[in-house]
mmCIF file with all atom_site columns, C-alpha atoms in Angstrom:
data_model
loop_
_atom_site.group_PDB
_atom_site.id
_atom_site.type_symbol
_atom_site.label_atom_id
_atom_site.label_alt_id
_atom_site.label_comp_id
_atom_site.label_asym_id
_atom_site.label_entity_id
_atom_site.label_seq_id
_atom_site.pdbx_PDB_ins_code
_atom_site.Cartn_x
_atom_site.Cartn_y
_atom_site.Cartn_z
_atom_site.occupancy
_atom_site.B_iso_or_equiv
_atom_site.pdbx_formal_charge
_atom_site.auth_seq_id
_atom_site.auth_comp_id
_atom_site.auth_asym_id
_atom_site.auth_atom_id
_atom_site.pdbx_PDB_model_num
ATOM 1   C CA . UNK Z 1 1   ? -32.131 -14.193 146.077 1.00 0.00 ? 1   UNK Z CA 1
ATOM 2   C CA . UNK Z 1 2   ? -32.815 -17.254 148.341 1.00 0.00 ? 2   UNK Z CA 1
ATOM 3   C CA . UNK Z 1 3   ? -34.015 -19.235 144.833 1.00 0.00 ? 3   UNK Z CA 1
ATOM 4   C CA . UNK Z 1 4   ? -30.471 -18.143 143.141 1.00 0.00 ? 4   UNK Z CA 1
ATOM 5   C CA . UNK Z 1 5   ? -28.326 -19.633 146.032 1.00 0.00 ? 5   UNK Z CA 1
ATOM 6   C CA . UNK Z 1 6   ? -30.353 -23.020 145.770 1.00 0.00 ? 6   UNK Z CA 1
ATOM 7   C CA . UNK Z 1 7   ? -30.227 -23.160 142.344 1.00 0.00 ? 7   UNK Z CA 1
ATOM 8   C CA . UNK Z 1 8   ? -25.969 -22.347 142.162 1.00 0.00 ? 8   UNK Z CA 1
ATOM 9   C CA . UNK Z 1 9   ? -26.338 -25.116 145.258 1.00 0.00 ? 9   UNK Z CA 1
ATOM 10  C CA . UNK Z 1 10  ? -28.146 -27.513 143.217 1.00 0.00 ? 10  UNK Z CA 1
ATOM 11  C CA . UNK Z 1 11  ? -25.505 -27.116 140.755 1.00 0.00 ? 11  UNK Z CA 1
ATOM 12  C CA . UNK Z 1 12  ? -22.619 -27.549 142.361 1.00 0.00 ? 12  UNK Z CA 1
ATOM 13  C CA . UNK Z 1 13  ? -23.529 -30.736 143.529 1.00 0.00 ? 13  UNK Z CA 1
ATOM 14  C CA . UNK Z 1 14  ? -24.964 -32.129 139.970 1.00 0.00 ? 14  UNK Z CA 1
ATOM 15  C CA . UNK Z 1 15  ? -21.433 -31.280 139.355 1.00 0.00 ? 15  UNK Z CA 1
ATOM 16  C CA . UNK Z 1 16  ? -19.982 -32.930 141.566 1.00 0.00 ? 16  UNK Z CA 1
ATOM 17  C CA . UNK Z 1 17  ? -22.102 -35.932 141.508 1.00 0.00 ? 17  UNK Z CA 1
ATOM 18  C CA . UNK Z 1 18  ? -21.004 -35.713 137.782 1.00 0.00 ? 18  UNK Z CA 1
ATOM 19  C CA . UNK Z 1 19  ? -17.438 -36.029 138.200 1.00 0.00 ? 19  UNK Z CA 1
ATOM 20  C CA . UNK Z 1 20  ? -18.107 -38.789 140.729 1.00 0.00 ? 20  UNK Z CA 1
ATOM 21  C CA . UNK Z 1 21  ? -20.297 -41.294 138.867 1.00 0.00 ? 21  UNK Z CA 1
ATOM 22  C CA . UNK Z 1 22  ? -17.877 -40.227 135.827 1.00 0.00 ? 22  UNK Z CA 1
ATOM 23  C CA . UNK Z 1 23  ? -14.268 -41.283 137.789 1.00 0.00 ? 23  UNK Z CA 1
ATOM 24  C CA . UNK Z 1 24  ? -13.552 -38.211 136.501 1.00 0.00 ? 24  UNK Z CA 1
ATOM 25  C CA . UNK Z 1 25  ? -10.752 -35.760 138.795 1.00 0.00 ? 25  UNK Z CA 1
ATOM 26  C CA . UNK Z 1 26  ? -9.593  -38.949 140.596 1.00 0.00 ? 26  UNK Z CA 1
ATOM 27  C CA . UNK Z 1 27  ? -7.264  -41.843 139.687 1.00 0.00 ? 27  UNK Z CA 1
ATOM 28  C CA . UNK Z 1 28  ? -7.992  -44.364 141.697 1.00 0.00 ? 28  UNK Z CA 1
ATOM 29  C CA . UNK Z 1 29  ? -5.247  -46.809 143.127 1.00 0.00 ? 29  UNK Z CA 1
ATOM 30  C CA . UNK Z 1 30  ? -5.044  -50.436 141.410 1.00 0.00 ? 30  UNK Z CA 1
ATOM 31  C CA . UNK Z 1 31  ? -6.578  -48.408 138.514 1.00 0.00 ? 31  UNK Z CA 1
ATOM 32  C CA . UNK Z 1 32  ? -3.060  -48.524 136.778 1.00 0.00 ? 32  UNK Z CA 1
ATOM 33  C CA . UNK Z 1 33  ? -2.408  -45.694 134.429 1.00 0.00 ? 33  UNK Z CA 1
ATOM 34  C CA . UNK Z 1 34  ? -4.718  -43.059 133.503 1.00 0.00 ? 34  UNK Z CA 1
ATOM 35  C CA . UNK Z 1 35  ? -4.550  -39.860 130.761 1.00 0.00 ? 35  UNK Z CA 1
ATOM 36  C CA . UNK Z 1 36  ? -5.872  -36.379 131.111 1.00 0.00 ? 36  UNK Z CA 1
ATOM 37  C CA . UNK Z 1 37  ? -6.263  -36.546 134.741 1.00 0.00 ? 37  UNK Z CA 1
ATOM 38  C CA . UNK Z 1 38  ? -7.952  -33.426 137.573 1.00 0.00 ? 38  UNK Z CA 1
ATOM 39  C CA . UNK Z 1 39  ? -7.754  -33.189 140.848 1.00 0.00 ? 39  UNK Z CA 1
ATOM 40  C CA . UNK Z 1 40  ? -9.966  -29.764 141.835 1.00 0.00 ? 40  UNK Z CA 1
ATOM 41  C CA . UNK Z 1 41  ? -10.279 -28.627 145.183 1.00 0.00 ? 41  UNK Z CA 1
ATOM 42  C CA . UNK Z 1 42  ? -13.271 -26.625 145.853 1.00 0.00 ? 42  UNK Z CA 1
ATOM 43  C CA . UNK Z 1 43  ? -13.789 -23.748 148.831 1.00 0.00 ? 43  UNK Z CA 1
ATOM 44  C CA . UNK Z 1 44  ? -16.677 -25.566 151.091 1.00 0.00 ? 44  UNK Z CA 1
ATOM 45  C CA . UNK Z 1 45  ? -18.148 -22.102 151.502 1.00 0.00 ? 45  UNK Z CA 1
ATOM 46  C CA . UNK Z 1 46  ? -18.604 -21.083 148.719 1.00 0.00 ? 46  UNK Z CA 1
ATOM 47  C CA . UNK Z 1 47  ? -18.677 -23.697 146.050 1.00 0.00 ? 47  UNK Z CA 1
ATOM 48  C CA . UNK Z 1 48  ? -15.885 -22.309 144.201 1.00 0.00 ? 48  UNK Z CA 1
ATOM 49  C CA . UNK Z 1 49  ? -12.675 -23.964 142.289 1.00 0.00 ? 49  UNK Z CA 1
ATOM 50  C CA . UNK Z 1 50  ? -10.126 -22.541 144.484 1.00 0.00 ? 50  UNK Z CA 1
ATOM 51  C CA . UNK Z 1 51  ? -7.332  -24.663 142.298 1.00 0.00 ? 51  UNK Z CA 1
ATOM 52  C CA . UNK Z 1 52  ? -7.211  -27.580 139.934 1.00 0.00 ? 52  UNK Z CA 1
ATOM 53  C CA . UNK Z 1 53  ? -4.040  -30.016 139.589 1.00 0.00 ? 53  UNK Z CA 1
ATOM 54  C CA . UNK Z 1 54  ? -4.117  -31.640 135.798 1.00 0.00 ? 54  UNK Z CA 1
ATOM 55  C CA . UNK Z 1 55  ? -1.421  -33.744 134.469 1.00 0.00 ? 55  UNK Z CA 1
ATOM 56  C CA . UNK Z 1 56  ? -0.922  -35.511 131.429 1.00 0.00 ? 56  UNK Z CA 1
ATOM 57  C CA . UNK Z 1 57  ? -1.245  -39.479 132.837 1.00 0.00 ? 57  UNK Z CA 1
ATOM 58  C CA . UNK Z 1 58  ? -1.337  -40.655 136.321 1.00 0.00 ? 58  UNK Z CA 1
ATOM 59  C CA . UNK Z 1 59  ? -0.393  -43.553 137.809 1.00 0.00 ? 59  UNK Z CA 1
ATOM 60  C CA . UNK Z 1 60  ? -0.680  -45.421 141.064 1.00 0.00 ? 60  UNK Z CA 1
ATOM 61  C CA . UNK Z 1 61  ? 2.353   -45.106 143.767 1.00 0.00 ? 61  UNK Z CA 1
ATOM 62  C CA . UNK Z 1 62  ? 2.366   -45.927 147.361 1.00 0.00 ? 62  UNK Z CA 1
ATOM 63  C CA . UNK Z 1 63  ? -0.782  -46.316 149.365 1.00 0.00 ? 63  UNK Z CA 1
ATOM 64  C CA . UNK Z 1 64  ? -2.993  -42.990 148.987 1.00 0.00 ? 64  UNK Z CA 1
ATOM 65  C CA . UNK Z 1 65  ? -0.542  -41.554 146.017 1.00 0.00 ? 65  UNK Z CA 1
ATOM 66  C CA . UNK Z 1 66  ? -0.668  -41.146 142.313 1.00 0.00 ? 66  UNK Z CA 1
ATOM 67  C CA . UNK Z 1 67  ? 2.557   -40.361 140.621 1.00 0.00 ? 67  UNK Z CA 1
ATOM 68  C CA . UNK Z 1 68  ? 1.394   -37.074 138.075 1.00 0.00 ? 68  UNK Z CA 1
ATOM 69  C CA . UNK Z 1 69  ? 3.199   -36.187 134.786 1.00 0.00 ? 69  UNK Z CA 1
ATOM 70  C CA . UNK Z 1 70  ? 2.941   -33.097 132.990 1.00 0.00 ? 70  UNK Z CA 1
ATOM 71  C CA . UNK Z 1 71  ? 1.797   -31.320 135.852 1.00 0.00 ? 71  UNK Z CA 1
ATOM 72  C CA . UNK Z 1 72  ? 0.058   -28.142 135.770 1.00 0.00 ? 72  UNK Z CA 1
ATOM 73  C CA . UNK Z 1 73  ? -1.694  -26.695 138.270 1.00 0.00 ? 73  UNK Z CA 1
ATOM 74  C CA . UNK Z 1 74  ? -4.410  -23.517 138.508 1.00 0.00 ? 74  UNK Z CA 1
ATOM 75  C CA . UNK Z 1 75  ? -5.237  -21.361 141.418 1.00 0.00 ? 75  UNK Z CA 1
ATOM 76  C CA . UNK Z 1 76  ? -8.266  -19.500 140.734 1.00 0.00 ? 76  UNK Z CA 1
ATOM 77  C CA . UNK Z 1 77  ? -9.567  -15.737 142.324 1.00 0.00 ? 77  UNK Z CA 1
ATOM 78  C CA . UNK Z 1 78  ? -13.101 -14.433 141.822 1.00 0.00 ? 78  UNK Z CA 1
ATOM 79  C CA . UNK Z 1 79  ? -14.192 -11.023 141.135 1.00 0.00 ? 79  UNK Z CA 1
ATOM 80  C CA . UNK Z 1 80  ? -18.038 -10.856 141.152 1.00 0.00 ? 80  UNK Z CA 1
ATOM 81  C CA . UNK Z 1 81  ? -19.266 -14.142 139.306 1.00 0.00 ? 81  UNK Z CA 1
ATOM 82  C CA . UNK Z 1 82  ? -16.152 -14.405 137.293 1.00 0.00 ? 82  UNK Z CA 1
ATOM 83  C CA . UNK Z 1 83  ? -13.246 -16.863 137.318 1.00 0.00 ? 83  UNK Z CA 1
ATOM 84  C CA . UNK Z 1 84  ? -9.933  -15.631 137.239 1.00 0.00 ? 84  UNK Z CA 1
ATOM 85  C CA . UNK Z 1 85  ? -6.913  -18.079 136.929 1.00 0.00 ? 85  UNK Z CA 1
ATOM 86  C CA . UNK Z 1 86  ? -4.149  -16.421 139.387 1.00 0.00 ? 86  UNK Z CA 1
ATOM 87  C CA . UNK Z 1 87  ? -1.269  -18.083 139.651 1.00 0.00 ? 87  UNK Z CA 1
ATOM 88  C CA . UNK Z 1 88  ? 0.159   -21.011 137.907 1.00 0.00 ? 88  UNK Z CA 1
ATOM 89  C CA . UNK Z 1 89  ? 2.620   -23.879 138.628 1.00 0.00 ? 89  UNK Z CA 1
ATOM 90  C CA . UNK Z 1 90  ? 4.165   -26.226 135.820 1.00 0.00 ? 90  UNK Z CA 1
ATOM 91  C CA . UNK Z 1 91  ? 6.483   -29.453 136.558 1.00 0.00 ? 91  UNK Z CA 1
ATOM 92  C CA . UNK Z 1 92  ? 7.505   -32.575 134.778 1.00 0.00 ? 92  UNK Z CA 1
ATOM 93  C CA . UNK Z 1 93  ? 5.990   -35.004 137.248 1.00 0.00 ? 93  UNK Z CA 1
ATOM 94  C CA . UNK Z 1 94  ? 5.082   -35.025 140.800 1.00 0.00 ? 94  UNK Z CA 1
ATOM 95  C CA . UNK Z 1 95  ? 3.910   -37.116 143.803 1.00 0.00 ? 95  UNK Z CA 1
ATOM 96  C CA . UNK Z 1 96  ? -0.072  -36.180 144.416 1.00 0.00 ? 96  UNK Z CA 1
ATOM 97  C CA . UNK Z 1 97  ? -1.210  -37.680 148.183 1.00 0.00 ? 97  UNK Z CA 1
ATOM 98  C CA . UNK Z 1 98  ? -4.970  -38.069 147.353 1.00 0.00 ? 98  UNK Z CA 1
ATOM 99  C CA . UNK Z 1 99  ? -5.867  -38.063 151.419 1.00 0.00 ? 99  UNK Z CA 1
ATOM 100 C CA . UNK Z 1 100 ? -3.625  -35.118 152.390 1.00 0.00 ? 100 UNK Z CA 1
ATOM 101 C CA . UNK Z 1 101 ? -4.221  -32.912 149.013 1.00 0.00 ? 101 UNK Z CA 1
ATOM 102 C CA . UNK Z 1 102 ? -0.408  -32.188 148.880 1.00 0.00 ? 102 UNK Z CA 1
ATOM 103 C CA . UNK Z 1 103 ? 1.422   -32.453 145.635 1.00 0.00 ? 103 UNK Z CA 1
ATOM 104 C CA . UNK Z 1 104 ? 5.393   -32.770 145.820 1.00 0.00 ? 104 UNK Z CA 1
ATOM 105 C CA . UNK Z 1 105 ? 8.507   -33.017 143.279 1.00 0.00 ? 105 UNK Z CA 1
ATOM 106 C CA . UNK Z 1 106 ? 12.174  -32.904 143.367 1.00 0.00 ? 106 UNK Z CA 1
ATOM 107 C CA . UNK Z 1 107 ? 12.138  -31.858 139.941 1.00 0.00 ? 107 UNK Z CA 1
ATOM 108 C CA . UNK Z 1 108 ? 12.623  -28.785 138.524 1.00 0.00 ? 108 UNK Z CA 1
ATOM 109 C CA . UNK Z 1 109 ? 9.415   -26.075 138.934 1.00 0.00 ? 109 UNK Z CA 1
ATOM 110 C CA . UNK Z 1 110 ? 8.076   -23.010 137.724 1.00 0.00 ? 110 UNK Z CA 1
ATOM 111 C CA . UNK Z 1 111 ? 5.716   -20.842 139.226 1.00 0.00 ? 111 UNK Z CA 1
ATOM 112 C CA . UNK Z 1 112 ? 4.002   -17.685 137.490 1.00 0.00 ? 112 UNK Z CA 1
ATOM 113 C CA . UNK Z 1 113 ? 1.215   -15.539 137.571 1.00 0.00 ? 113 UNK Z CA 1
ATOM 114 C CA . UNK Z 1 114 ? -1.474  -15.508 134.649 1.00 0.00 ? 114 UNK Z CA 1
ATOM 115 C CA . UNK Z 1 115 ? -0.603  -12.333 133.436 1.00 0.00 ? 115 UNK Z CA 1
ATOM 116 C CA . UNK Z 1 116 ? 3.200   -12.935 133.173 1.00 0.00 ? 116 UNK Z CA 1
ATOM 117 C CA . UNK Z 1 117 ? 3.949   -10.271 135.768 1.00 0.00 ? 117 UNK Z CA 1
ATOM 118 C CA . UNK Z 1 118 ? 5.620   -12.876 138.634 1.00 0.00 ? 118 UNK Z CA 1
ATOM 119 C CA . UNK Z 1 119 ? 7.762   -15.822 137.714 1.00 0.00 ? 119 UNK Z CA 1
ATOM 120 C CA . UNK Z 1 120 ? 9.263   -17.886 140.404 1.00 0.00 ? 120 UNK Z CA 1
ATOM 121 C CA . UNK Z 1 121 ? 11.730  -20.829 139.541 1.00 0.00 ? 121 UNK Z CA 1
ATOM 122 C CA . UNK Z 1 122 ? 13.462  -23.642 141.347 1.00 0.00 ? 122 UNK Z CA 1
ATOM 123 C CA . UNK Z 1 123 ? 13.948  -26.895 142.518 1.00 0.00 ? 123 UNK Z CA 1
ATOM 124 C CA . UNK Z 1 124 ? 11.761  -29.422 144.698 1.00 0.00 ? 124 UNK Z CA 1
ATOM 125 C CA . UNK Z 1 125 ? 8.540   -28.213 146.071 1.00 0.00 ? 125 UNK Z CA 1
ATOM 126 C CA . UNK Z 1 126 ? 5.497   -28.874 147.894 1.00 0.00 ? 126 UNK Z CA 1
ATOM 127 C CA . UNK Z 1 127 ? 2.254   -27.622 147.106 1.00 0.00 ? 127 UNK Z CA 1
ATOM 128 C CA . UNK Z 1 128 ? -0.504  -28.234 149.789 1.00 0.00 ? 128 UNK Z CA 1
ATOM 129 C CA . UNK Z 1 129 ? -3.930  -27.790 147.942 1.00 0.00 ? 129 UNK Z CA 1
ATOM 130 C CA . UNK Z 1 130 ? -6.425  -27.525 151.055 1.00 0.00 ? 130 UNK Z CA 1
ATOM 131 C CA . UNK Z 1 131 ? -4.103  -24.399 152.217 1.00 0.00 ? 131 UNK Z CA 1
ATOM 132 C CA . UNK Z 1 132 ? -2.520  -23.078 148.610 1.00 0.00 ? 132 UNK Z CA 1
ATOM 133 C CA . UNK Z 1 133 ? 0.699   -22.826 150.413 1.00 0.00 ? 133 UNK Z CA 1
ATOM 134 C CA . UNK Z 1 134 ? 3.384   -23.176 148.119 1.00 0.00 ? 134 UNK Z CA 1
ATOM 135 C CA . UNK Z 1 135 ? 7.101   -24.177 148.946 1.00 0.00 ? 135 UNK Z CA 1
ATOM 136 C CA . UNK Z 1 136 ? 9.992   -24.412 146.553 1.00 0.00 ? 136 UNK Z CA 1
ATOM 137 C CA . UNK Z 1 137 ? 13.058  -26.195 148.488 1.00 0.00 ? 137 UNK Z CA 1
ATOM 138 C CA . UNK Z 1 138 ? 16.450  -25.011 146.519 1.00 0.00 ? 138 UNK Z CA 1
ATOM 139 C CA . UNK Z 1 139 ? 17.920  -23.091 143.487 1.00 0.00 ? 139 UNK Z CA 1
ATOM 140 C CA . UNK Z 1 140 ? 14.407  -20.507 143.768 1.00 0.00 ? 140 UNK Z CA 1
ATOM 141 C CA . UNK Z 1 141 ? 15.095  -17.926 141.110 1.00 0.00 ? 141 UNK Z CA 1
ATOM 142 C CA . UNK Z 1 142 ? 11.901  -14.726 140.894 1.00 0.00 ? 142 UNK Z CA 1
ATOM 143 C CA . UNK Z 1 143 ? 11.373  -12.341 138.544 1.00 0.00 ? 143 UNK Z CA 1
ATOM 144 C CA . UNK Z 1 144 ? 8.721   -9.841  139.604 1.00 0.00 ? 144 UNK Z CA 1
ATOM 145 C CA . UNK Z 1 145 ? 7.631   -7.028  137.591 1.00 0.00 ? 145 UNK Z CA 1
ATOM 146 C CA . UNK Z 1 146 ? 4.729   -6.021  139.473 1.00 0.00 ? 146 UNK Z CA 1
ATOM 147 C CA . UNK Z 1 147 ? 3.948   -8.429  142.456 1.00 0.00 ? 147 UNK Z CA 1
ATOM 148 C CA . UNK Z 1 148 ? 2.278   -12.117 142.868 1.00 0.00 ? 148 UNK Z CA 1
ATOM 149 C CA . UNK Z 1 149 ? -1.223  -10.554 144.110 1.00 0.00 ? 149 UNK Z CA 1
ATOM 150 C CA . UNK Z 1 150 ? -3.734  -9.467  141.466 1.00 0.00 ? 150 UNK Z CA 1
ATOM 151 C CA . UNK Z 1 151 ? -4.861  -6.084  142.612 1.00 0.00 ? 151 UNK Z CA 1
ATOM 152 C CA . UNK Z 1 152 ? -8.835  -5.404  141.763 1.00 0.00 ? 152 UNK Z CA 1
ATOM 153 C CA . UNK Z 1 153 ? -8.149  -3.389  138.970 1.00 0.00 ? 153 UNK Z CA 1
ATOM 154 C CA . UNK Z 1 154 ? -6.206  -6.284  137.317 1.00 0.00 ? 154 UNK Z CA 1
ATOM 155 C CA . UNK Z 1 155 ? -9.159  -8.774  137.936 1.00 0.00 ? 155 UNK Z CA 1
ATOM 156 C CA . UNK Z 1 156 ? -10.982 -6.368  136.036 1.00 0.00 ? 156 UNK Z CA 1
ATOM 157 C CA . UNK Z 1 157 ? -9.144  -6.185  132.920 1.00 0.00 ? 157 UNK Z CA 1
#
């Protein structure tokens, strides 16, 4: 048991000393415009992807910001070893603060689970990806068919 948690340990940092020597999951500032970009944010418990912010390009803003377009972001649950994606958020572009973790737009959003049970809609939001605390400012339109939490049985499908 003690050999498995410093071997997924040992992992996890390869990993992330991977993505680091790479550049990949980061646009640096003065860097100019970059494609195919990731921004994950990992549990510091466990190890775990708790969400992962992609876009299309990305592109330097204001001091500590990258603007992101064609945004799509992943919040992940776990059910024994496995990797669920929960809940997923699409926009055209949006602000991502690479100190604070927050991603914000004032364009339009949409929000939905995996499964297509939960859509929420609107416009403007602010996603903080330390706390996965989602807020959606005006015009918020849901449809819910069964709810925005996976219950066990539907991790298990």
């Amino acid at each position: 048991m003690m050999a498995d948690v410093s071997k997924l340990r040992a992992g996890v940092l390869l990993l992330l000393l991977f993505l680091v020597a790479t550049g990949a999951a980061q646009a640096v500032p003065g860097q100019g415009l970059q494609k195919a970009v990731k921004f994950p944010e990992y549990d510091r418990q466990t190890g775990r992807l708790k969400s992962l912010l992609s876009g299309d390009t990305a592109t330097p803003s204001a001091e500590g910001e990258v603007l992101v377009t064609g945004v799509r972001l992943e919040t992940y649950t776990y059910e024994g070893g496995r990797q669920i994606v929960d809940l997923i958020i699409e926009t055209p572009k949006c602000l991502f603060n690479l100190r604070s973790r927050v991603a914000s737009s004032t364009d339009r959003m949409k929000a939905f689970r995996a499964d297509g049970a939960a859509t929420l809609e609107g416009r403007g939001f602010e996603w903080s990806q330390k706390t996965s605390l989602l807020l959606i400012q005006s015009d918020v339109r849901s449809v819910l068919l069964s709810g925005f939490t996976l219950s066990a049985a539907e991790r298990q499908k």
